[in-house]
Amino acid sequence: MDMDKLVSLCKRRGFIFPSSEIYGGINGFWDYGPLGVELKRNIKEAWWRDNVQMRDDMVGLDCSIIMHPKVWEASGHVGGFSDPMVDCRECKGRFRADQMTALVFTDRSGPQGATNPRPLVFSAIGEREDVERENTKAIEKFKKSNAAQAESSGPDVIRLDNLAITDELYALVPCPSCKARGTLTRPRSFNLMFETNIGALEDASSKAYLRPETAQGIFANFKNVVDTGRVKTPFGIGQIGKSFRNEINPRNFIFRSREFEQMEIEFFCHPEESAKWYQYWRDQRFQWYVRHGLRSDRLRLREHDANELAFYSTGTADIEYSFPFGVSELEGIANRGSYDLTQHQKFSGKDLSYFDEERWERDKAGLGLTSFKEYVKKREGEEKPGYPYQYIPHVIEPSAGADRATLAFLCEAYNEDEVGGEVRNVLKFHPRFAPIKAAVFPLVKKDGMPEKAEAIYRDLQRHFPVFFDEKGAIGRRYRRQDEAGTPFGITVDGQTLTDDTVTFRDRDSCRQWRVPLAGVVQAVRDLLEGGPVPSADRPAAAAAAEESDAT
Ligand code: GAP
């Protein structure tokens, strides 16, 4: 699939626009148009329904975007949430050092293969193949002049965040943008959080941050929810909301942007049960994507190796999707142990432990005790005297991006096929995500057909997002809805006037069948709920001929 085609369809059909486009756009920010806003809302609502409302062990939150700055000290974002950055003094470009690759060729084209002390260095953002692709001509020229020694001339592949690169070599690396040499700074740490100031003064005391993740709002409210929410472990808190990261190289459309939405769960459980819940959530979240149409062979669950894990994590997995630009993370699921609550307990000075009253009540008689105080007193001096009744819960965190999910579902839905001898673009969304569920058309604008069609449209509109279109050839109207991803078309035609039935058309198969007027709402409901698409009762050839009216 060609990413450019998808981006162009998204623009053309009003799914996604570059932000502030009339001013030339702003890198890393995107706007969702009339169809895009419905698509993303449907994805978020499905996530919320399935992960919060339909579960007895989940509740929701909606926290403020700007929080007390100490939250970000406790979470480690002030100290550690940074990327190594390289600046070009010439073109003022800024690049992530860990995403820059340089190829170093030793030049032996001197007389009798003498070595030129200055190697030839090429660079690009990306991997070795990207450097080779962007510098094909120069590399070929170099190889020709070194033909006799090609084997021994390299290249060495280096990443710009490698601190062992000598100053001499570093000075030869060209800027990946303007190609000037000797203009790149050494990598410097750059914090990804957007800063702002609260109130009228702009000084250190007023400094605050736009949240880089929704997770910390959940941790900061853990005690509030326990005290008021009638919850007991194991239970989780879900939140959907905007996050902001000053990404250095926003790229791949909405995959990596500077303002995006997250859908995060923090699931709190007893330390002894965290491994079990980690596996549970990893599998649950993977299946959620499959259920909603991502083909399982384009999805992968990648367990992190031990050396990739954060020091507090005993398990992390990424759900990865094969996007047109490569296999990349869609969602991460991490067993974060007690790290986050412990940090917030330390920084806030508030007790964030959990007391499992049910377990204590069940066990106390067997222990021969009447009060928990006695239990703790008996274990005085131990590291966790209240354990296993009082503890800092362990946390399993399934953390998804709403925009990344939207992109994956768009990529998966995008299809080009042939109908009536013509190529059509169609977005085959899961009906739950489709922005418009059905479109209603009068075949022609006369004989009372528009009035009948509008009555059906009004009736359906009370139940689902629907669309009415009476302009142009019917084939062209079908095609516009195919591009919008509308699963069903309903046409009022000549036969409707005689027998009060309408033509239903299925987006994916283009099959057509008839439904009595009185049963239209129920028929759409059944189809949206996954009911089978009836077999065609209209000859395929006639339907296809009508579709070719599109031209
Ligand atoms: N609380 C954990 C956390 O934020 P993360 O891996 O940094 O973990 C989780 O982010 C998810 O948020 C990612 O899997 C991705 O879907 C989404 N995400 C992160 N950065 C993003 C960006 N710059 N643009 C779009 N989505 C992003």
Coordinates of C-alpha atoms and ligand atoms in Angstrom, one line a residue:
M1 CA 0.0 0.0 0.0
D2 CA 1.2 3.5 -0.9
M3 CA 1.2 5.8 2.0
D4 CA 1.0 8.9 -0.2
K5 CA -2.3 7.6 -1.7
L6 CA -3.8 7.2 1.8
V7 CA -2.7 10.7 2.9
S8 CA -4.2 12.1 -0.3
L9 CA -7.5 10.3 0.2
C10 CA -7.6 11.4 3.8
K11 CA -7.2 15.0 2.7
R12 CA -9.5 14.8 -0.3
R13 CA -12.4 13.1 1.6
G14 CA -12.0 15.2 4.8
F15 CA -10.5 12.6 7.2
I16 CA -7.3 14.4 8.1
F17 CA -5.8 17.8 7.2
P18 CA -2.5 19.4 8.0
S19 CA -3.0 21.8 10.9
S20 CA -3.1 25.5 10.1
E21 CA -2.7 24.7 6.4
I22 CA -3.7 28.2 5.2
Y23 CA -0.6 29.5 7.0
G24 CA 1.6 26.9 5.5
G25 CA 1.0 24.2 8.1
I26 CA 2.8 23.4 11.3
N27 CA 5.0 20.3 11.5
G28 CA 3.8 17.6 13.8
F29 CA 0.2 18.8 14.2
W30 CA -2.9 17.5 12.4
D31 CA -6.6 18.3 12.3
Y32 CA -9.4 15.7 11.9
G33 CA -12.0 16.7 9.3
P34 CA -15.7 15.8 9.2
L35 CA -15.1 12.1 8.5
G36 CA -11.9 11.8 10.5
V37 CA -13.5 13.1 13.7
E38 CA -16.2 10.5 13.5
L39 CA -13.7 7.7 12.8
K40 CA -11.5 8.6 15.7
R41 CA -14.4 9.1 18.1
N42 CA -15.7 5.7 17.1
I43 CA -12.4 4.1 17.9
K44 CA -12.1 5.9 21.2
E45 CA -15.7 5.1 22.1
A46 CA -15.2 1.4 21.3
W47 CA -12.1 1.4 23.5
W48 CA -14.0 3.1 26.3
R49 CA -17.0 0.8 26.0
D50 CA -15.0 -2.4 25.9
N51 CA -12.3 -1.6 28.4
V52 CA -14.2 0.6 30.9
Q53 CA -18.0 0.4 30.7
M54 CA -18.3 -3.3 29.9
R55 CA -16.1 -4.4 32.7
D56 CA -16.8 -4.7 36.5
D57 CA -13.2 -4.2 37.4
M58 CA -12.6 -0.8 35.6
V59 CA -13.5 2.8 36.2
G60 CA -12.7 5.9 34.2
L61 CA -11.1 9.3 34.8
D62 CA -10.6 12.6 33.0
C63 CA -7.7 14.5 34.4
S64 CA -6.4 18.0 33.7
I65 CA -3.7 18.3 31.1
I66 CA -1.5 20.6 33.2
M67 CA -0.7 19.1 36.6
H68 CA 1.5 20.1 39.5
P69 CA 5.1 20.2 38.1
K70 CA 6.2 17.8 40.9
V71 CA 4.2 15.1 39.2
W72 CA 6.8 15.1 36.4
E73 CA 9.7 15.1 38.8
A74 CA 8.2 12.0 40.5
S75 CA 7.5 10.2 37.2
G76 CA 11.0 10.8 35.9
H77 CA 10.0 12.9 33.0
V78 CA 11.8 16.1 34.2
G79 CA 15.1 14.2 34.5
G80 CA 14.9 11.5 31.9
F81 CA 12.3 12.2 29.2
S82 CA 14.8 13.4 26.6
D83 CA 16.3 12.5 23.3
P84 CA 19.9 13.1 22.2
M85 CA 19.8 15.9 19.7
V86 CA 22.2 17.1 17.0
D87 CA 21.9 20.7 15.6
C88 CA 23.3 21.9 12.3
R89 CA 24.9 25.3 12.7
E90 CA 24.5 26.0 9.0
C91 CA 20.8 25.2 8.2
K92 CA 19.6 25.3 11.8
G93 CA 18.1 21.8 11.4
R94 CA 17.7 19.6 14.5
F95 CA 17.9 15.8 14.3
R96 CA 17.7 12.9 16.7
A97 CA 21.2 11.5 17.0
D98 CA 19.9 8.0 17.7
Q99 CA 18.0 8.1 14.4
M100 CA 20.9 9.3 12.3
T101 CA 23.2 6.9 10.5
A102 CA 26.5 7.6 8.8
L103 CA 28.4 5.4 6.4
V104 CA 32.2 5.8 6.6
F105 CA 34.1 4.7 3.4
T106 CA 37.9 4.5 3.6
D107 CA 39.2 6.1 0.4
R108 CA 42.1 4.1 -1.1
S109 CA 42.0 5.6 -4.6
G110 CA 45.5 7.2 -4.3
P111 CA 48.4 5.9 -6.3
Q112 CA 48.9 2.2 -5.8
G113 CA 45.9 2.1 -3.5
A114 CA 47.3 4.7 -1.1
T115 CA 44.8 5.6 1.7
N116 CA 43.4 9.1 1.8
P117 CA 43.6 10.1 5.5
R118 CA 40.1 11.6 5.2
P119 CA 37.4 8.9 4.8
L120 CA 34.3 9.7 2.8
V121 CA 31.2 10.0 5.0
F122 CA 27.6 10.0 4.0
S123 CA 24.6 10.4 6.3
A124 CA 20.8 10.3 6.5
I125 CA 18.0 10.1 9.0
G126 CA 17.2 6.4 9.2
E127 CA 19.1 3.2 8.6
R128 CA 22.0 2.1 6.3
E129 CA 19.6 1.6 3.4
D130 CA 18.3 5.2 3.8
V131 CA 21.9 6.6 3.6
E132 CA 22.5 4.4 0.5
R133 CA 19.3 5.5 -1.2
E134 CA 19.8 9.2 -0.5
N135 CA 23.4 9.2 -1.7
T136 CA 23.3 6.6 -4.5
K137 CA 25.2 8.6 -7.1
A138 CA 28.0 9.8 -4.8
I139 CA 28.5 6.3 -3.4
E140 CA 28.6 4.8 -6.9
K141 CA 31.2 7.3 -7.9
F142 CA 33.2 6.6 -4.9
K143 CA 33.0 2.8 -5.5
K144 CA 34.2 3.3 -9.1
S145 CA 37.2 5.2 -8.0
N146 CA 38.0 2.6 -5.4
A147 CA 37.0 -0.4 -7.7
A148 CA 40.3 -2.2 -7.2
Q149 CA 39.9 -2.1 -3.4
A150 CA 36.1 -2.2 -3.2
E151 CA 36.1 -5.1 -0.8
S152 CA 38.3 -3.5 1.8
S153 CA 36.8 0.0 1.6
G154 CA 34.0 -0.3 4.0
P155 CA 31.7 1.1 4.8
D156 CA 31.6 1.3 8.6
V157 CA 28.1 2.0 9.8
I158 CA 27.9 4.4 12.8
R159 CA 25.0 6.0 14.7
L160 CA 25.5 9.7 15.7
D161 CA 24.7 9.0 19.3
N162 CA 27.8 6.9 19.6
L163 CA 30.0 8.9 22.0
A164 CA 33.1 7.0 20.9
I165 CA 33.2 8.8 17.5
T166 CA 36.4 10.9 17.4
D167 CA 36.2 14.6 16.8
E168 CA 38.1 14.2 13.5
L169 CA 35.6 11.8 12.1
Y170 CA 32.6 13.6 13.5
A171 CA 33.6 16.8 11.6
L172 CA 33.4 14.9 8.4
V173 CA 29.8 13.8 8.8
P174 CA 27.5 15.9 6.5
C175 CA 24.3 17.4 7.8
P176 CA 21.5 15.1 6.6
S177 CA 19.5 18.1 5.4
C178 CA 21.8 20.7 3.9
K179 CA 24.8 18.4 3.4
A180 CA 27.3 20.9 4.9
R181 CA 30.2 19.2 6.7
G182 CA 31.7 20.2 10.1
T183 CA 28.5 22.0 11.1
L184 CA 26.9 19.4 13.3
T185 CA 27.0 19.8 17.1
R186 CA 27.7 16.8 19.3
P187 CA 24.4 15.3 20.7
R188 CA 22.8 17.2 23.5
S189 CA 19.9 16.1 25.7
F190 CA 16.6 17.7 24.7
N191 CA 13.6 17.3 27.0
L192 CA 10.4 16.4 25.1
M193 CA 8.0 18.1 27.4
F194 CA 6.3 21.3 26.2
E195 CA 6.7 24.0 28.9
T196 CA 4.3 26.7 29.8
N197 CA 3.8 29.2 32.6
I198 CA 0.9 29.5 35.0
G199 CA -0.3 33.0 35.8
A200 CA 1.2 36.3 34.9
L201 CA 4.8 35.7 35.8
E202 CA 7.2 33.9 33.6
D203 CA 9.8 32.6 36.0
A204 CA 10.9 29.3 37.4
S205 CA 8.2 29.3 40.0
S206 CA 5.4 29.5 37.4
K207 CA 6.8 26.8 35.1
A208 CA 4.5 23.9 34.2
Y209 CA 4.3 21.3 31.5
L210 CA 1.7 20.0 29.1
R211 CA 1.4 16.3 30.0
P212 CA 3.4 14.0 27.9
E213 CA 1.2 11.0 28.9
T214 CA -2.2 10.5 30.5
A215 CA -0.9 7.8 32.9
Q216 CA 0.4 10.2 35.6
G217 CA -3.1 11.7 36.1
I218 CA -4.3 8.2 37.0
F219 CA -1.5 7.6 39.5
A220 CA -2.0 11.0 41.1
N221 CA -5.7 10.1 41.6
F222 CA -5.2 6.5 42.8
K223 CA -6.0 7.4 46.4
N224 CA -9.1 9.5 45.4
V225 CA -10.5 6.6 43.4
V226 CA -9.8 4.0 46.1
D227 CA -11.4 6.3 48.8
T228 CA -14.5 7.1 46.7
G229 CA -15.0 4.6 44.0
R230 CA -15.9 1.4 45.9
V231 CA -13.1 -0.4 44.1
K232 CA -10.9 -3.2 45.3
T233 CA -7.9 -4.8 43.7
P234 CA -7.6 -6.1 41.1
F235 CA -9.1 -3.1 39.4
G236 CA -8.1 -0.6 36.7
I237 CA -8.6 3.0 35.8
G238 CA -8.9 4.1 32.2
Q239 CA -8.3 7.5 30.7
I240 CA -8.5 8.9 27.1
G241 CA -7.0 12.3 26.5
K242 CA -4.5 14.6 24.7
S243 CA -0.8 14.3 25.3
F244 CA 2.0 16.5 24.0
R245 CA 5.6 15.7 23.1
N246 CA 8.0 18.0 21.4
E247 CA 9.1 15.3 19.1
I248 CA 12.2 16.1 17.1
N249 CA 11.3 14.3 14.0
P250 CA 7.5 14.1 13.8
R251 CA 6.8 11.8 10.8
N252 CA 4.8 9.2 9.0
F253 CA 1.6 11.3 9.0
I254 CA -0.3 10.9 12.3
F255 CA 2.0 8.1 13.5
R256 CA 4.4 10.4 15.4
S257 CA 3.0 13.9 16.0
R258 CA 3.5 16.5 18.7
E259 CA -0.1 16.6 19.9
F260 CA -1.9 13.2 20.1
E261 CA -4.4 11.3 22.1
Q262 CA -3.7 8.3 24.3
M263 CA -6.0 5.6 25.6
E264 CA -4.4 4.3 28.8
I265 CA -5.2 1.8 31.5
E266 CA -3.4 1.5 34.8
F267 CA -4.5 -1.8 36.3
F268 CA -3.7 -2.2 40.0
C269 CA -3.2 -5.7 41.5
H270 CA -1.6 -7.6 44.3
P271 CA 2.1 -8.0 43.7
E272 CA 1.7 -11.8 43.6
E273 CA -0.7 -11.6 40.7
S274 CA 1.0 -9.1 38.5
A275 CA 2.6 -11.6 36.1
K276 CA -0.8 -13.2 35.5
W277 CA -2.5 -9.9 34.8
Y278 CA 0.3 -8.8 32.6
Q279 CA -0.3 -11.8 30.3
Y280 CA -4.0 -11.3 30.5
W281 CA -3.9 -7.6 29.3
R282 CA -1.2 -8.3 26.7
D283 CA -3.5 -10.9 25.1
Q284 CA -6.7 -9.0 25.6
R285 CA -5.3 -5.9 23.9
F286 CA -3.9 -7.9 21.0
Q287 CA -7.3 -9.6 20.4
W288 CA -9.1 -6.2 20.5
Y289 CA -7.3 -5.1 17.4
V290 CA -7.9 -8.4 15.6
R291 CA -11.6 -8.3 16.5
H292 CA -11.8 -4.9 14.9
G293 CA -10.4 -5.9 11.7
L294 CA -6.6 -5.7 11.8
R295 CA -5.3 -8.8 10.1
S296 CA -3.4 -10.9 12.6
D297 CA -0.5 -11.5 10.1
R298 CA 0.1 -7.7 10.0
L299 CA 0.0 -7.6 13.8
R300 CA 2.8 -8.8 16.1
L301 CA 3.2 -9.1 19.8
R302 CA 6.9 -8.4 20.6
E303 CA 8.1 -9.2 24.0
H304 CA 11.0 -6.9 25.0
D305 CA 14.3 -8.6 25.8
A306 CA 15.6 -8.3 29.3
N307 CA 18.1 -5.7 28.3
E308 CA 15.3 -3.5 26.8
L309 CA 13.3 -3.4 30.0
A310 CA 13.1 -0.4 32.3
F311 CA 14.8 -1.3 35.7
Y312 CA 11.4 -1.5 37.4
S313 CA 9.6 -3.6 34.8
T314 CA 9.4 -7.3 34.8
G315 CA 7.7 -7.6 31.4
T316 CA 6.9 -5.3 28.5
A317 CA 5.5 -6.1 25.1
D318 CA 4.7 -4.0 22.1
I319 CA 1.8 -4.7 19.8
E320 CA 3.3 -3.8 16.5
Y321 CA 1.6 -3.3 13.2
S322 CA 3.0 -3.5 9.7
F323 CA 2.5 0.0 8.5
P324 CA 3.5 0.9 4.9
F325 CA 6.6 2.6 6.3
G326 CA 7.6 -0.4 8.4
V327 CA 6.6 -2.4 11.4
S328 CA 6.1 -0.1 14.3
E329 CA 4.5 0.2 17.8
L330 CA 0.8 0.6 18.1
E331 CA 0.5 0.0 21.8
G332 CA 2.8 -0.9 24.7
I333 CA 1.8 -3.2 27.6
A334 CA 4.1 -3.0 30.6
N335 CA 4.3 -4.6 34.0
R336 CA 5.5 -1.5 35.9
G337 CA 5.6 -3.1 39.4
S338 CA 5.1 -0.7 42.2
Y339 CA 7.4 1.9 40.7
D340 CA 4.9 4.7 39.9
L341 CA 2.9 4.7 43.1
T342 CA 6.1 4.4 45.2
Q343 CA 7.6 7.4 43.4
H344 CA 4.4 9.5 44.0
Q345 CA 4.3 8.4 47.6
K346 CA 7.9 9.5 48.0
F347 CA 7.4 12.9 46.2
S348 CA 4.0 13.8 47.7
G349 CA 4.6 12.4 51.2
K350 CA 1.1 10.8 51.0
D351 CA 0.5 7.2 51.9
L352 CA -0.5 5.4 48.7
S353 CA -0.6 1.9 50.0
Y354 CA -3.7 -0.2 49.6
F355 CA -5.4 -2.2 52.4
D356 CA -7.1 -5.5 51.4
E357 CA -9.8 -5.5 54.0
E358 CA -11.6 -8.6 52.6
R359 CA -8.5 -10.7 52.8
W360 CA -7.7 -9.5 56.3
E361 CA -11.2 -10.3 57.5
R362 CA -11.0 -13.7 56.0
D363 CA -7.6 -14.6 57.5
K364 CA -7.5 -12.9 60.9
A365 CA -9.3 -15.6 62.8
G366 CA -7.0 -18.2 61.4
L367 CA -4.0 -16.0 62.5
G368 CA -5.5 -15.8 66.0
L369 CA -5.7 -12.0 65.9
T370 CA -8.4 -9.5 66.3
S371 CA -6.9 -6.3 64.9
F372 CA -4.6 -5.5 62.0
K373 CA -2.5 -3.2 64.3
E374 CA -1.6 -6.4 66.2
Y375 CA -0.5 -8.0 63.0
V376 CA 1.8 -5.1 62.1
K377 CA 3.2 -4.9 65.6
K378 CA 4.1 -8.6 65.5
R379 CA 6.0 -8.0 62.3
E380 CA 7.7 -4.8 63.4
G381 CA 11.1 -4.4 61.9
E382 CA 10.3 -6.3 58.7
E383 CA 10.5 -4.5 55.4
K384 CA 6.8 -4.7 54.7
P385 CA 5.1 -5.4 58.0
G386 CA 1.5 -5.1 56.6
Y387 CA 2.1 -7.6 53.8
P388 CA 0.2 -9.3 52.2
Y389 CA -2.8 -7.3 53.5
Q390 CA -1.3 -3.9 53.0
Y391 CA 0.8 -3.1 50.0
I392 CA 1.6 -0.8 47.2
P393 CA -0.2 -2.3 44.3
H394 CA 1.6 -3.4 41.2
V395 CA 0.6 -1.9 37.9
I396 CA -0.1 -3.3 34.5
E397 CA -0.2 -0.5 31.9
P398 CA -1.7 -1.1 28.5
S399 CA -1.0 2.2 26.7
A400 CA -2.4 2.9 23.3
G401 CA -2.4 5.8 21.0
A402 CA -5.8 6.9 19.5
D403 CA -4.1 8.5 16.4
R404 CA -1.9 5.5 15.8
A405 CA -4.8 3.2 16.1
T406 CA -6.7 5.4 13.6
L407 CA -3.8 5.2 11.2
A408 CA -3.6 1.4 11.5
F409 CA -7.3 1.0 10.9
L410 CA -7.1 3.4 7.9
C411 CA -4.2 1.5 6.4
E412 CA -5.9 -1.8 6.9
A413 CA -9.2 -0.5 5.5
Y414 CA -7.7 1.0 2.4
N415 CA -8.3 -1.2 -0.7
E416 CA -8.2 -0.7 -4.4
D417 CA -10.3 -3.2 -6.4
E418 CA -12.2 -3.3 -9.6
V419 CA -15.9 -2.9 -10.0
G420 CA -17.7 -2.7 -13.3
G421 CA -14.3 -2.6 -15.1
E422 CA -13.1 0.4 -13.1
V423 CA -10.6 0.7 -10.3
R424 CA -12.3 1.9 -7.1
N425 CA -10.8 3.1 -3.8
V426 CA -12.7 1.7 -0.9
L427 CA -12.2 2.0 2.9
K428 CA -13.4 -1.3 4.4
F429 CA -13.8 -0.2 8.0
H430 CA -15.3 -2.4 10.6
P431 CA -18.9 -1.2 10.8
R432 CA -18.3 -0.1 14.4
F433 CA -15.7 2.4 13.2
A434 CA -17.3 3.5 10.0
P435 CA -17.9 7.3 10.2
I436 CA -21.3 7.0 8.4
K437 CA -23.2 3.8 8.8
A438 CA -25.5 4.0 5.7
A439 CA -26.2 6.4 2.9
V440 CA -29.6 6.9 1.3
F441 CA -30.1 7.8 -2.3
P442 CA -33.0 8.4 -4.6
L443 CA -32.1 6.8 -7.9
V444 CA -33.3 9.9 -9.8
K445 CA -34.5 13.3 -8.7
K446 CA -38.2 12.8 -9.8
D447 CA -41.3 10.6 -9.5
G448 CA -41.4 11.2 -5.7
M449 CA -38.1 9.2 -5.1
P450 CA -36.3 12.1 -3.3
E451 CA -39.2 12.5 -0.9
K452 CA -39.3 8.8 -0.1
A453 CA -35.5 8.6 0.3
E454 CA -35.5 11.6 2.6
A455 CA -38.2 10.0 4.8
I456 CA -36.0 6.9 5.1
Y457 CA -33.0 9.1 5.9
R458 CA -34.8 11.0 8.6
D459 CA -36.0 7.7 10.1
L460 CA -32.5 6.2 10.1
Q461 CA -30.9 9.4 11.4
R462 CA -32.6 8.9 14.8
H463 CA -30.6 5.8 15.3
F464 CA -27.3 6.0 13.4
P465 CA -25.0 8.6 11.6
V466 CA -26.3 8.5 8.0
F467 CA -25.9 10.5 4.9
F468 CA -28.3 11.6 2.1
D469 CA -27.1 12.2 -1.4
E470 CA -29.3 12.9 -4.4
K471 CA -26.7 14.5 -6.7
G472 CA -25.1 12.8 -9.7
A473 CA -25.0 9.3 -11.2
I474 CA -25.9 6.6 -8.8
G475 CA -22.6 4.8 -9.5
R476 CA -20.6 7.9 -8.6
R477 CA -22.6 8.3 -5.4
Y478 CA -21.8 4.7 -4.4
R479 CA -18.2 5.4 -5.2
R480 CA -18.0 8.5 -2.9
Q481 CA -19.5 6.4 0.0
D482 CA -17.0 3.6 -0.7
E483 CA -14.2 6.1 -0.2
A484 CA -15.8 7.3 3.0
G485 CA -16.0 3.7 4.2
T486 CA -19.8 3.7 4.5
P487 CA -20.8 0.0 4.8
F488 CA -24.3 0.2 3.3
G489 CA -26.1 2.1 0.6
I490 CA -29.9 2.2 0.4
T491 CA -31.5 3.3 -2.9
V492 CA -35.1 4.3 -3.6
D493 CA -35.7 3.2 -7.2
G494 CA -38.5 2.5 -9.7
Q495 CA -39.5 -0.7 -7.9
T496 CA -39.9 1.1 -4.6
L497 CA -42.8 3.0 -6.1
T498 CA -44.6 -0.2 -6.9
D499 CA -43.8 -2.6 -4.1
D500 CA -42.4 -0.4 -1.2
T501 CA -39.0 -2.1 -1.2
V502 CA -35.6 -0.5 -1.5
T503 CA -32.2 -1.7 -2.8
F504 CA -29.5 -2.4 -0.2
R505 CA -25.9 -2.5 -1.4
D506 CA -23.0 -3.9 0.5
R507 CA -19.8 -1.8 0.3
D508 CA -17.3 -4.7 0.3
S509 CA -18.9 -7.2 -2.0
C510 CA -21.1 -4.7 -4.0
R511 CA -23.9 -7.3 -3.6
Q512 CA -27.4 -5.9 -3.9
W513 CA -30.7 -7.1 -2.4
R514 CA -34.1 -5.8 -1.6
V515 CA -35.5 -4.9 1.8
P516 CA -39.1 -3.8 2.6
L517 CA -39.4 -0.1 3.5
A518 CA -40.8 -0.9 7.0
G519 CA -37.8 -3.1 7.8
V520 CA -35.0 -0.7 6.8
V521 CA -33.9 0.4 10.3
Q522 CA -33.9 -3.1 11.7
A523 CA -32.0 -4.4 8.6
V524 CA -29.3 -1.8 9.1
R525 CA -29.1 -2.5 12.8
D526 CA -28.7 -6.3 12.1
L527 CA -26.0 -5.7 9.6
L528 CA -24.1 -3.3 11.8
E529 CA -24.2 -5.9 14.6
G530 CA -22.4 -8.4 12.3
G531 CA -25.4 -10.1 10.8
P532 CA -24.7 -11.8 7.5
V533 CA -24.9 -9.9 4.2
P534 CA -27.8 -11.5 2.3
S535 CA -27.0 -13.1 -1.0
A536 CA -27.6 -10.9 -4.0
D537 CA -31.1 -10.9 -5.5
R538 CA -30.1 -8.6 -8.2
P539 CA -28.1 -10.0 -11.1
A540 CA -24.4 -9.1 -10.6
A541 CA -24.1 -7.9 -14.2
A542 CA -26.9 -5.4 -13.8
A543 CA -25.5 -4.1 -10.5
A544 CA -22.0 -3.8 -12.1
A545 CA -23.4 -1.9 -15.1
E546 CA -25.0 0.6 -12.8
E547 CA -21.8 1.0 -10.9
S548 CA -19.9 1.8 -14.1
D549 CA -22.2 4.9 -14.4
A550 CA -19.6 6.4 -12.1
T551 CA -17.7 7.8 -15.1
Ligands
GAP1 N1 2.4 5.8 29.7 C1 3.3 5.1 28.8 C2 3.5 5.7 27.6 O1 3.1 6.9 27.3 P1 4.6 5.4 25.2 O2 5.1 4.1 24.6 O3 5.5 6.6 25.3 O4 4.1 5.0 26.7 C3 2.2 5.0 24.5 O5 3.3 5.8 24.5 C4 1.5 5.0 23.1 O6 1.1 6.4 22.8 C5 2.3 4.6 22.0 O7 2.2 3.2 21.8 C6 1.6 5.3 20.8 O8 0.5 4.6 20.4 C7 1.2 6.6 21.4 N2 2.2 7.7 21.1 C8 3.4 7.9 21.8 N3 4.0 9.0 21.3 C9 3.3 9.4 20.2 C10 3.4 10.4 19.2 N4 4.4 11.2 19.2 N5 2.5 10.5 18.2 C11 1.4 9.7 18.2 N6 1.2 8.7 19.1 C12 2.1 8.5 20.1

